[in-house]
Short mmCIF file of C-alpha atoms in Angstrom, two decimals:
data_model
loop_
_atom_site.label_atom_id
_atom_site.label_comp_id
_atom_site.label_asym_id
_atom_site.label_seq_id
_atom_site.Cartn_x
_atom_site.Cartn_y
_atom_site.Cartn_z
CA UNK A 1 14.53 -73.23 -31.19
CA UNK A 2 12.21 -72.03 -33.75
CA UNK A 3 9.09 -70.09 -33.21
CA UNK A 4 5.77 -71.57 -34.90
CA UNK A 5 4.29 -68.56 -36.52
CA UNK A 6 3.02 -67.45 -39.98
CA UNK A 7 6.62 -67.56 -41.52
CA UNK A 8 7.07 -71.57 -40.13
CA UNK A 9 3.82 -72.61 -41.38
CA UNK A 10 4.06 -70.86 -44.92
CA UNK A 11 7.47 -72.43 -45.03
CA UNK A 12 6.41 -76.16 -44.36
CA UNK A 13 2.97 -75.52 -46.44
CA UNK A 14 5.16 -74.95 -49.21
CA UNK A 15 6.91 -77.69 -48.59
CA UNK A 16 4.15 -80.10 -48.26
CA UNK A 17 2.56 -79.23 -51.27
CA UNK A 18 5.82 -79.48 -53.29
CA UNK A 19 6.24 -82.87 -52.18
CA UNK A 20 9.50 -82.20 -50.82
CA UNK A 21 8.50 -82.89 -47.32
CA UNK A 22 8.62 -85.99 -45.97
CA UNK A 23 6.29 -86.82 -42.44
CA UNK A 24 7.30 -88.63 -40.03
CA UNK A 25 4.90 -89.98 -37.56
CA UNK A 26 5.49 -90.85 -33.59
CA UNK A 27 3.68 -92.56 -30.59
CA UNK A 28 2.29 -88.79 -30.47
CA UNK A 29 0.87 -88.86 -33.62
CA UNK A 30 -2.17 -90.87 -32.10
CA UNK A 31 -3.01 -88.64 -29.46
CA UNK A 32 -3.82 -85.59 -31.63
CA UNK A 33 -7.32 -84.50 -30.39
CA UNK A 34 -7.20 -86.64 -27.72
CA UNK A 35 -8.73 -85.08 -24.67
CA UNK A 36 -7.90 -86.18 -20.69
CA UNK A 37 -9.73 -89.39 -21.06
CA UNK A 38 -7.86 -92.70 -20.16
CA UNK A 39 -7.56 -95.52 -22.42
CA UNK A 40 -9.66 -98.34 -22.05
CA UNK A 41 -9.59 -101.92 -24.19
CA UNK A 42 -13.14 -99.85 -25.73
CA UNK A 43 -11.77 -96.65 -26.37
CA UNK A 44 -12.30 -94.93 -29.05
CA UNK A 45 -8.72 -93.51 -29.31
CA UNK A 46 -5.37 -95.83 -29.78
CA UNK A 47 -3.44 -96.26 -26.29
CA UNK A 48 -0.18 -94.49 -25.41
CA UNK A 49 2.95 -96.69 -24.91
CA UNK A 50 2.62 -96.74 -21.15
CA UNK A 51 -1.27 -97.60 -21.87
CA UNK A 52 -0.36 -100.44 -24.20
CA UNK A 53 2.33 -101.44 -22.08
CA UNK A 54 -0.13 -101.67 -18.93
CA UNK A 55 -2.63 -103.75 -21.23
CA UNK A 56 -0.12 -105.93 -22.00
CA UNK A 57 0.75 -106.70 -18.43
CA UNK A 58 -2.68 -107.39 -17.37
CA UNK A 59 -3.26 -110.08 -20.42
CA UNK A 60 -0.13 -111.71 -20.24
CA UNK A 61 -0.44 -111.36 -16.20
CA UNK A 62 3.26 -109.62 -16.08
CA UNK A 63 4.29 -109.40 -12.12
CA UNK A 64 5.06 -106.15 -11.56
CA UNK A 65 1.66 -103.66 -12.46
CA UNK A 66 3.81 -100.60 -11.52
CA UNK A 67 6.18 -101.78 -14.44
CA UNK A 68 4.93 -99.20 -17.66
CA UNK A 69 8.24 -100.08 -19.73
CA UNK A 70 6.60 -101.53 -23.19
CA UNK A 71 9.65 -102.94 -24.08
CA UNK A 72 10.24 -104.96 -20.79
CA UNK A 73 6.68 -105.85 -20.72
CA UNK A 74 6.34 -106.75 -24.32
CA UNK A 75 9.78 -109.23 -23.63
CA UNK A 76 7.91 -111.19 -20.76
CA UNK A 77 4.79 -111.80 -22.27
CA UNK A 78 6.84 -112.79 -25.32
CA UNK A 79 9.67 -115.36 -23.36
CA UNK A 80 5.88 -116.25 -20.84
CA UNK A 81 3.23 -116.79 -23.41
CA UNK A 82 4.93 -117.09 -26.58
CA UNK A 83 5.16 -114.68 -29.70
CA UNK A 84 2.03 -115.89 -31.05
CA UNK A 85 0.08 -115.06 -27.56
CA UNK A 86 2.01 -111.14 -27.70
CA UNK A 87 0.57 -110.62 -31.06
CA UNK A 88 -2.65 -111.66 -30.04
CA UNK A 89 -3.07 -109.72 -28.00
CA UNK A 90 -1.85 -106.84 -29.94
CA UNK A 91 -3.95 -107.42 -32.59
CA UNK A 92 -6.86 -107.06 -29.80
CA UNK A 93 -5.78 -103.26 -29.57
CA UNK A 94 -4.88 -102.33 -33.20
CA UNK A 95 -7.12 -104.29 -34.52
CA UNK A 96 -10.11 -102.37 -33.32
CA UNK A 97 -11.70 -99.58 -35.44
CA UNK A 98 -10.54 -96.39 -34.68
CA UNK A 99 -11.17 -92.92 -36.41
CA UNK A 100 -8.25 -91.23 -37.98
CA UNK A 101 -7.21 -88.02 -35.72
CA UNK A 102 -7.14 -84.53 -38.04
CA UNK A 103 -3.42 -85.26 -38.60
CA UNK A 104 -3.68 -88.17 -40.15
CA UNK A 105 -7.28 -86.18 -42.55
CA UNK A 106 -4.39 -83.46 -43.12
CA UNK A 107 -1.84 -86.15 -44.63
CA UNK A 108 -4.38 -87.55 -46.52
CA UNK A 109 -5.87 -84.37 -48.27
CA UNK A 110 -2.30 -83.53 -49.11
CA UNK A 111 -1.46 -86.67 -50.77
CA UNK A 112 -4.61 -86.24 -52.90
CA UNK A 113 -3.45 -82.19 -53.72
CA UNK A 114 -0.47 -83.55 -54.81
CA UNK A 115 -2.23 -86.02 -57.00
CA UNK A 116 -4.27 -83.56 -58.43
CA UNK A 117 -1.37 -80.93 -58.88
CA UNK A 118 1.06 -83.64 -60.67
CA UNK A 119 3.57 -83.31 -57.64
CA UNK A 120 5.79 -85.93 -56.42
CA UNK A 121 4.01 -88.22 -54.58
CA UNK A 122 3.31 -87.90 -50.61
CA UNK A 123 5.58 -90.81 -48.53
CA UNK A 124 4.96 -90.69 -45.12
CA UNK A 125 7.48 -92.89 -42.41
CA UNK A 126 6.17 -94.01 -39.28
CA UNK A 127 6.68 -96.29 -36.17
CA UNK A 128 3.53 -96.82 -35.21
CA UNK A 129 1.63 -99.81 -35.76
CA UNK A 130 -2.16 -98.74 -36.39
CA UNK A 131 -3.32 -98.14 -39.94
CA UNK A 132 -4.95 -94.91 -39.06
CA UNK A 133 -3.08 -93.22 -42.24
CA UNK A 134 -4.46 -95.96 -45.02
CA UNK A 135 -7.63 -95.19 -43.29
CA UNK A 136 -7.28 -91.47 -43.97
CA UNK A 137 -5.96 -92.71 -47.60
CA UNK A 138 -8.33 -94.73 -48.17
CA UNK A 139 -11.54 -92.07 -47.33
CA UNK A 140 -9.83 -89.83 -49.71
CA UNK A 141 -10.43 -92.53 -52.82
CA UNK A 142 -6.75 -92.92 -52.59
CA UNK A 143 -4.87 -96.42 -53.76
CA UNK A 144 -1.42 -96.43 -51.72
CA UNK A 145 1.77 -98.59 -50.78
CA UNK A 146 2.97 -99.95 -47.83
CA UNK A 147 6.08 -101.02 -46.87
CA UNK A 148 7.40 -102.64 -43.44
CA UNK A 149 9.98 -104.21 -41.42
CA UNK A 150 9.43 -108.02 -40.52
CA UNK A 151 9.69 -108.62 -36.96
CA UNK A 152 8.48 -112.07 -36.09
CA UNK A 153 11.14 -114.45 -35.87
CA UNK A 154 9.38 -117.52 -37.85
CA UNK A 155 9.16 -115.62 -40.89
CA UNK A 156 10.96 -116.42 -43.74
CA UNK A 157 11.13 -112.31 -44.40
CA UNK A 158 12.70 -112.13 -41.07
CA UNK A 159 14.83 -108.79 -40.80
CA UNK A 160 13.54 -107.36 -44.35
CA UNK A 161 10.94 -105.20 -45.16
CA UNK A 162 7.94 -106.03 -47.04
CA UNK A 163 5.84 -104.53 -49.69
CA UNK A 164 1.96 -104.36 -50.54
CA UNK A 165 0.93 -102.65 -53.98
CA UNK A 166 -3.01 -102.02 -53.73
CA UNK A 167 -5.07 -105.29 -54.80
CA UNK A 168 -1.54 -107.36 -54.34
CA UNK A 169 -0.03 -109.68 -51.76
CA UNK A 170 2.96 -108.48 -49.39
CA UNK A 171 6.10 -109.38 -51.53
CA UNK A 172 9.55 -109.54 -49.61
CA UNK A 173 12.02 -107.05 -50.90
CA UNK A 174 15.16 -109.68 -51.15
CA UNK A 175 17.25 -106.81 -53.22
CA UNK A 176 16.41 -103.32 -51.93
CA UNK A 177 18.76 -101.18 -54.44
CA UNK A 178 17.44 -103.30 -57.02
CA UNK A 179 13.81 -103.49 -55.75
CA UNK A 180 11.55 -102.78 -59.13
CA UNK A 181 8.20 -102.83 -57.52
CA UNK A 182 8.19 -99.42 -56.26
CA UNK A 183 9.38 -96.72 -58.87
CA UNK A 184 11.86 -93.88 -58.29
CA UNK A 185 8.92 -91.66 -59.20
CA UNK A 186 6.15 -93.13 -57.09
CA UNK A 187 2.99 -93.60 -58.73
CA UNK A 188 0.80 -93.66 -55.31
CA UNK A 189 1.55 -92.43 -51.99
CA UNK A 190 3.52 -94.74 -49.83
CA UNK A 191 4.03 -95.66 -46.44
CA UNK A 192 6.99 -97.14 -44.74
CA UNK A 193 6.35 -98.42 -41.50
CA UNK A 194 9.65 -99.20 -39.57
CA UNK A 195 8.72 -100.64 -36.64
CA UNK A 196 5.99 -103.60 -38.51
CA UNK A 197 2.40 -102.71 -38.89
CA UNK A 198 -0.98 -104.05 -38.24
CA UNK A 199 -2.40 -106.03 -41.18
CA UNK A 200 -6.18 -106.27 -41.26
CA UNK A 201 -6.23 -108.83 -44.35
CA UNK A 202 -4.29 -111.65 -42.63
CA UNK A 203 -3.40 -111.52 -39.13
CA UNK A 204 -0.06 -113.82 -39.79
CA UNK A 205 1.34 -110.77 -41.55
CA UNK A 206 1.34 -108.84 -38.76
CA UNK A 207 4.73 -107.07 -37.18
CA UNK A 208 5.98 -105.43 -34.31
CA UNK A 209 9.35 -104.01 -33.29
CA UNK A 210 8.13 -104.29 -29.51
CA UNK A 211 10.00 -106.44 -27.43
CA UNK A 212 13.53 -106.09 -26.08
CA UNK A 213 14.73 -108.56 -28.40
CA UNK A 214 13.26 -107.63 -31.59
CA UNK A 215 14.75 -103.74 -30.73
CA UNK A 216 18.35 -106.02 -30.26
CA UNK A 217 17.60 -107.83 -33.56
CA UNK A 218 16.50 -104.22 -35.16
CA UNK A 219 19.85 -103.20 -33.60
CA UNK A 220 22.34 -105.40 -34.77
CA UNK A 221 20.77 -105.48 -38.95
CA UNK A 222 23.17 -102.42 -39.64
CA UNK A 223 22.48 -99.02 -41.79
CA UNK A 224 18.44 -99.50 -42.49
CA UNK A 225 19.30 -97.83 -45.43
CA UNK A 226 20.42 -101.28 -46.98
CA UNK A 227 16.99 -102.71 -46.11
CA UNK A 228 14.69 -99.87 -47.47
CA UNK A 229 13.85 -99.72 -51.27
CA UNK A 230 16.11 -97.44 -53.53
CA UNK A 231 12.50 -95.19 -54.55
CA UNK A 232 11.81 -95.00 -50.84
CA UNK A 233 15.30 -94.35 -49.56
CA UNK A 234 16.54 -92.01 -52.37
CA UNK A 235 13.20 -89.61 -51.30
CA UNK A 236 14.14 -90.12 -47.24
CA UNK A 237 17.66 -89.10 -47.81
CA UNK A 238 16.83 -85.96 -50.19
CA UNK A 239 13.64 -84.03 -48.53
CA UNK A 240 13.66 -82.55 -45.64
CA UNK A 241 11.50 -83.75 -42.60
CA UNK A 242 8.50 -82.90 -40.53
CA UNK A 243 8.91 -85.10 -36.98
CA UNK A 244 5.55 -85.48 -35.46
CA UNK A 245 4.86 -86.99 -31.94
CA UNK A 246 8.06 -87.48 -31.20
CA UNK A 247 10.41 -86.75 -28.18
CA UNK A 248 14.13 -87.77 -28.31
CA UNK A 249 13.51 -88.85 -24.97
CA UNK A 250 11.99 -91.34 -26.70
CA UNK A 251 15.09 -94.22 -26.82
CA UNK A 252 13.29 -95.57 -30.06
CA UNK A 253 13.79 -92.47 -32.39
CA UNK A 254 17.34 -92.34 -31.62
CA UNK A 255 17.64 -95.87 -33.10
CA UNK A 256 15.89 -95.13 -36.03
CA UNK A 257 17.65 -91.88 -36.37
CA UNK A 258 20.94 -93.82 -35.68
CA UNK A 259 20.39 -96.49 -38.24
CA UNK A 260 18.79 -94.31 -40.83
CA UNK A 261 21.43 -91.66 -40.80
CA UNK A 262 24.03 -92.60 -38.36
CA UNK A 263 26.37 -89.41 -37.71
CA UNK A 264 25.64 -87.86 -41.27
CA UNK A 265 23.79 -84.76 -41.41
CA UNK A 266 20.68 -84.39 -42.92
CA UNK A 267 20.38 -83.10 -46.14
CA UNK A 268 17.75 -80.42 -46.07
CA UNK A 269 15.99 -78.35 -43.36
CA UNK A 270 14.16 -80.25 -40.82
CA UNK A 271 11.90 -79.72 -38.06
CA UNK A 272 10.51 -81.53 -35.20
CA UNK A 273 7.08 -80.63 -33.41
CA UNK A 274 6.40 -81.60 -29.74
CA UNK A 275 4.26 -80.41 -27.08
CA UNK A 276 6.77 -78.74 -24.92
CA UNK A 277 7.77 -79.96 -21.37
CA UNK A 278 6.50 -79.38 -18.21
CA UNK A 279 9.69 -79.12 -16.36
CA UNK A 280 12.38 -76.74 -17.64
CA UNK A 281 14.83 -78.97 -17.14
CA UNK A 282 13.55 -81.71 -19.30
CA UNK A 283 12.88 -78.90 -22.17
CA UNK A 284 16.81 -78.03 -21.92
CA UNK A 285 17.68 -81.80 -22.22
CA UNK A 286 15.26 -81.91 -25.57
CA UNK A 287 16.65 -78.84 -27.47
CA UNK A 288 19.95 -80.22 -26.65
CA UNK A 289 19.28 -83.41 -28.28
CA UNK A 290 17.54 -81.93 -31.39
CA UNK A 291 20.63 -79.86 -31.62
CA UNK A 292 22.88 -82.53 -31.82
CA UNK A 293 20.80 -83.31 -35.13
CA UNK A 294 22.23 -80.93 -37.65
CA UNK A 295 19.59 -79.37 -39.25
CA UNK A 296 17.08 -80.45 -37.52
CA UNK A 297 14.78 -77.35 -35.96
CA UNK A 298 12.68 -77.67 -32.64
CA UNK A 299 9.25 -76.13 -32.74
CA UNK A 300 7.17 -76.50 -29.23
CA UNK A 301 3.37 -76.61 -30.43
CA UNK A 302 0.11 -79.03 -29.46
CA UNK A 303 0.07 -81.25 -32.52
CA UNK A 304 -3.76 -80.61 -32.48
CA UNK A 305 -2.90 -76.56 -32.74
CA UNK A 306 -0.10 -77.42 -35.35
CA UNK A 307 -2.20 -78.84 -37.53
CA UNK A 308 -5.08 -76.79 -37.62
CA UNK A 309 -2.49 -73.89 -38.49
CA UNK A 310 -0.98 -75.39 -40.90
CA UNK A 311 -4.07 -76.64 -42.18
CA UNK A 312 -4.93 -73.01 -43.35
CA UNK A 313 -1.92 -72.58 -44.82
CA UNK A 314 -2.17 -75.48 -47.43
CA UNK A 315 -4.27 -75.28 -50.61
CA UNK A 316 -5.94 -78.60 -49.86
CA UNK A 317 -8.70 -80.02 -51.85
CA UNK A 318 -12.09 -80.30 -49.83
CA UNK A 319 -12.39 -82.97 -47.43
CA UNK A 320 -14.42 -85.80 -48.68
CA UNK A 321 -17.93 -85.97 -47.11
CA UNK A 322 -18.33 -89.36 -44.98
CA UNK A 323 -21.43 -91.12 -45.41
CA UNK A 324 -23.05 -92.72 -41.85
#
């Protein structure tokens, strides 16, 4: 396990502002900054998956309230009210405004430094939902792309990803290795969203990798790889990797891990960044299954402190002032 001092956050600074880094974003991710408060259908702050999951059971009036599995809960609502009813009432959470958290500021500022500094362009991978990081984009004066997986089983794009260049209409990427809509050199900053997305232009393009099923369907599509465009997937298999908000506890990184990668090791130097367990015994089972990642360094750190440090460490452009 690596240490997270001046040497660690020169080293991924450096990275960062090279554009060799690639972020990748957890359920975590969202509770940067967040304090002890509980989540509430008003909150200011995006739910954690037991939240959501517990939100979900009291809307679709699941029988067991003791039951915080998102998964399980996301299935019954889905076989009890229908798939249109689920993403209702999803839409009801990340569909709310909510204020990017300083990770998501710090993402943003870097993709504009690399802008200005002619640097490859930032792509960021996620499997979250919310739109927090266009909103960060987008406050920077940033155009971006945004690519995700197709969950809902009425869609024609059903098991592909889809694509949405700025001013343009999701397109379904029927040829991935072929796919000439995003360039091997990306001209904006892009991000792919592998579990669906929220999509505050038209609610029937919504997404969600949430229920049991969908995770089986997600399951059984083979090497992701195959689905992703070449641009994207030639940058994901070539940088190295900054995992944020993410625990491989977590059953749902090992699948995208899995289906990304499979057993081959990553290329270059990664490191994942997690608030460190309570229970020594749950910390052992963690740096064990980092380990089993080749190349792949845990650092323990608050993602709040984490990014304030490295923060200091990155030439970053001021922030842009927000006006009301």
């Amino acid at each position: 396990m690596e240490r997270a001092d001046d040497d660690h956050y020169f080293s991924i600074a450096e990275k960062l502002a090279g554009g060799r880094m690639i972020p990748f974003l957890g359920a975590g991710a969202n509770l940067c900054d967040r304090g002890d408060e509980a989540w509430a259908p008003d909150s200011p702050f995006l739910p954690s998956g037991s939240e959501l999951a517990d939100h979900l059971a009291s809307r679709g009036r699941y029988p067991d309230p003791e039951d915080h599995n998102l998964m399980r809960v996301s299935q019954y609502v889905d076989a009890a009210r229908g798939e249109d009813e689920l993403y209702v009432y999803l839409r009801e959470v990340f569909g709310s405004d909510y204020r990017p958290t300083s990770l998501h500021r710090l993402l943003a500022r870097t993709a504009r430094l690399l802008a200005e500094t002619a640097k490859p362009q930032l792509l960021a991978v996620t499997t979250n939902y919310d739109d927090l990081l266009e909103v960060a984009l987008a406050e920077e004066g940033l155009e971006f792309d945004v690519v995700w997986y197709e969950a809902k089983h009425n869609s024609a794009a059903h098991g592909r990803f889809l694509h949405r260049a700025p001013g343009k209409k999701p397109k379904a990427i029927a040829r991935p290795n072929k796919y000439a809509g995003l360039p091997i050199a990306l001209e904006r900053p892009a991000i792919l969203k592998l579990h669906g997305c929220l999509n505050r232009d038209s609610a029937s393009d919504d997404s969600y990798v949430v229920t049991e099923d969908s995770y089986i369907d997600y399951l059984s599509g083979g090497d992701v790889g195959a689905l992703v465009p070449i641009a994207l997937w030639q940058r994901m298999t070539s940088s190295s990797l900054l995992f944020l908000g993410y625990s491989l506890n977590d059953w749902n990184l090992r699948v995208v891990l899995n289906r990304i990668w499979g057993t081959r090791k990553l290329v270059a130097k990664s490191w994942a960044i997690q608030r460190e367990p309570a229970d020594p015994k749950v910390s052992k089972i963690e740096q064990t299954l980092w380990d089993a990642r080749d190349n792949v360094e845990l650092v323990y750190c608050e993602l709040s402190e984490y990014v304030q440090e490295l923060e200091a460490k990155l030439p970053l452009p001021a922030a842009v002032q927000q006006v009301g």
